[in-house]
Amino acid sequence: MLVGCVPKMDSNGELARDYLLEKGYSVKSYEGSYIYSVNRQELVEMPHISIWARQTVSPESYIGKDIIQEIFIVKNHPVIKINGTKVEVRVFIFDGQIIGGTSYPAEDGVVGWGYSLEGKTAEEVQNNNLDGWIAEWNKKYGQ
């Protein structure tokens, strides 16, 4: 008999799960955590530009630090209406506080920038001025 490995949820995972439940999402599974090290030089590269374009916080306070990404598969999320039946969400946590996150359809072969934790596109998060946001971003964080 084979027994699958199930990631063990720590206090950050519990914080993220509770947040998702409060938002009305149905948590189907916990997929584990990932440490995202914020490096200034990488901020002008993909996927970092797309990650931060979907956030409402600036990376300034997190440069040189680690953000914990708690990963879940959820239902009842706005992205389900766009594509799929399940959504992968990554809740970003720094110093015990939820600071943002991302969401993607949990389907093989899906590509693109994905969505904010709440299911908004980068264009929506950046007030429909993504090109202007990218130009300012590159000016600020480019070489």
Coordinates of C-alpha atoms in Angstrom, one line a residue:
M1 CA 0.0 0.0 0.0
L2 CA 1.3 3.4 -1.0
V3 CA 0.7 6.4 1.2
G4 CA 0.9 9.8 -0.4
C5 CA 2.9 12.6 1.1
V6 CA 0.7 15.4 2.3
P7 CA 2.4 18.7 3.2
K8 CA 2.1 19.6 6.8
M9 CA 0.6 23.0 7.4
D10 CA 2.3 25.4 9.9
S11 CA 1.0 28.6 11.4
N12 CA 1.5 30.5 8.2
G13 CA -0.5 27.9 6.3
E14 CA -3.2 28.1 8.9
L15 CA -3.3 31.9 8.7
A16 CA -3.6 31.7 4.9
R17 CA -6.3 29.0 5.0
D18 CA -8.3 31.0 7.5
Y19 CA -8.0 34.1 5.3
L20 CA -9.3 32.1 2.2
L21 CA -12.2 30.7 4.2
E22 CA -13.1 34.2 5.4
K23 CA -13.1 35.3 1.7
G24 CA -15.7 32.6 1.0
Y25 CA -13.4 30.2 -0.9
S26 CA -13.7 26.5 -0.4
V27 CA -10.3 25.1 0.3
K28 CA -9.9 21.7 -1.5
S29 CA -6.3 21.0 -0.7
Y30 CA -3.1 22.4 0.8
E31 CA -0.2 22.1 -1.6
G32 CA 2.6 23.3 0.6
S33 CA 4.7 26.4 0.9
Y34 CA 7.4 28.2 -1.1
I35 CA 9.9 30.7 0.0
Y36 CA 10.1 33.7 -2.5
S37 CA 13.3 35.7 -2.0
V38 CA 12.8 39.2 -3.3
N39 CA 15.9 40.3 -5.2
R40 CA 16.0 43.8 -6.7
Q41 CA 17.9 42.8 -9.8
E42 CA 15.2 40.1 -10.6
L43 CA 12.3 42.6 -10.3
V44 CA 12.6 43.6 -14.0
E45 CA 12.5 40.0 -15.2
M46 CA 9.6 37.6 -15.7
P47 CA 7.9 36.2 -13.7
H48 CA 8.7 38.9 -11.1
I49 CA 7.2 41.7 -13.1
S50 CA 3.9 39.8 -13.5
I51 CA 3.8 38.9 -9.8
W52 CA 4.2 42.4 -8.6
A53 CA 1.9 43.9 -11.3
R54 CA -0.9 41.9 -9.6
Q55 CA -0.1 43.2 -6.1
T56 CA -1.4 46.4 -4.3
V57 CA 1.8 46.6 -2.2
S58 CA 5.3 47.7 -3.4
P59 CA 8.2 45.3 -3.1
E60 CA 10.4 48.0 -1.5
S61 CA 9.9 46.8 2.0
Y62 CA 10.7 43.2 1.0
I63 CA 13.8 43.5 -1.1
G64 CA 16.5 41.2 0.4
K65 CA 13.9 39.4 2.4
D66 CA 11.8 36.2 2.1
I67 CA 8.1 36.1 1.5
I68 CA 6.3 32.9 2.3
Q69 CA 3.9 31.7 -0.3
E70 CA 1.2 29.3 1.1
I71 CA -0.3 27.3 -1.8
F72 CA -3.8 25.9 -1.9
I73 CA -6.3 24.6 -4.4
V74 CA -9.7 26.3 -3.9
K75 CA -13.2 26.5 -5.4
N76 CA -15.7 29.4 -5.3
H77 CA -13.0 31.8 -6.6
P78 CA -13.7 34.4 -9.3
V79 CA -11.1 32.8 -11.7
I80 CA -13.2 29.7 -12.0
K81 CA -15.7 31.7 -14.1
I82 CA -12.9 32.6 -16.5
N83 CA -11.3 29.1 -16.8
G84 CA -11.6 25.8 -15.1
T85 CA -13.1 24.3 -12.0
K86 CA -10.3 24.7 -9.6
V87 CA -7.9 27.5 -8.8
E88 CA -4.4 27.5 -7.4
V89 CA -3.9 30.4 -5.0
R90 CA -0.7 31.5 -3.4
V91 CA -1.1 33.6 -0.3
F92 CA 1.9 35.9 0.3
I93 CA 2.9 36.2 4.0
F94 CA 5.6 38.4 5.5
D95 CA 6.2 38.6 9.2
G96 CA 2.9 37.0 10.1
Q97 CA 0.9 39.3 7.9
I98 CA -0.9 38.6 4.6
I99 CA 0.5 41.1 2.0
G100 CA -1.0 39.7 -1.2
G101 CA -0.9 36.7 -3.5
T102 CA -1.7 35.3 -6.9
S103 CA -4.3 33.0 -8.4
Y104 CA -4.2 30.8 -11.5
P105 CA -6.6 28.2 -13.1
A106 CA -5.4 24.8 -11.8
E107 CA -5.4 23.3 -15.3
D108 CA -2.5 21.8 -17.3
G109 CA -1.3 24.0 -20.1
V110 CA -2.7 27.3 -18.8
V111 CA -0.2 30.1 -19.5
G112 CA -0.2 33.8 -19.0
W113 CA 0.2 36.3 -16.1
G114 CA -2.5 34.8 -13.9
Y115 CA -4.5 37.0 -11.5
S116 CA -4.3 38.7 -8.2
L117 CA -5.3 36.8 -5.0
E118 CA -8.8 38.2 -5.5
G119 CA -9.0 37.2 -9.2
K120 CA -8.1 40.6 -10.8
T121 CA -6.0 40.9 -13.9
A122 CA -2.8 43.0 -13.8
E123 CA -4.6 45.6 -15.9
E124 CA -7.4 45.9 -13.3
V125 CA -4.9 46.1 -10.4
Q126 CA -3.0 48.9 -12.2
N127 CA -6.1 50.9 -13.1
N128 CA -6.1 49.8 -16.8
N129 CA -2.6 51.4 -17.3
L130 CA -0.4 48.3 -17.3
D131 CA 1.9 49.7 -20.0
G132 CA 2.5 52.9 -18.0
W133 CA 3.0 50.8 -14.9
I134 CA 5.6 48.6 -16.6
A135 CA 7.5 51.6 -17.9
E136 CA 7.6 53.2 -14.5
W137 CA 8.6 49.8 -12.9
N138 CA 11.5 49.4 -15.4
K139 CA 12.6 52.9 -14.8
K140 CA 12.6 52.4 -11.0
Y141 CA 14.1 48.9 -10.8
G142 CA 16.0 48.6 -14.1
Q143 CA 19.8 48.8 -14.2

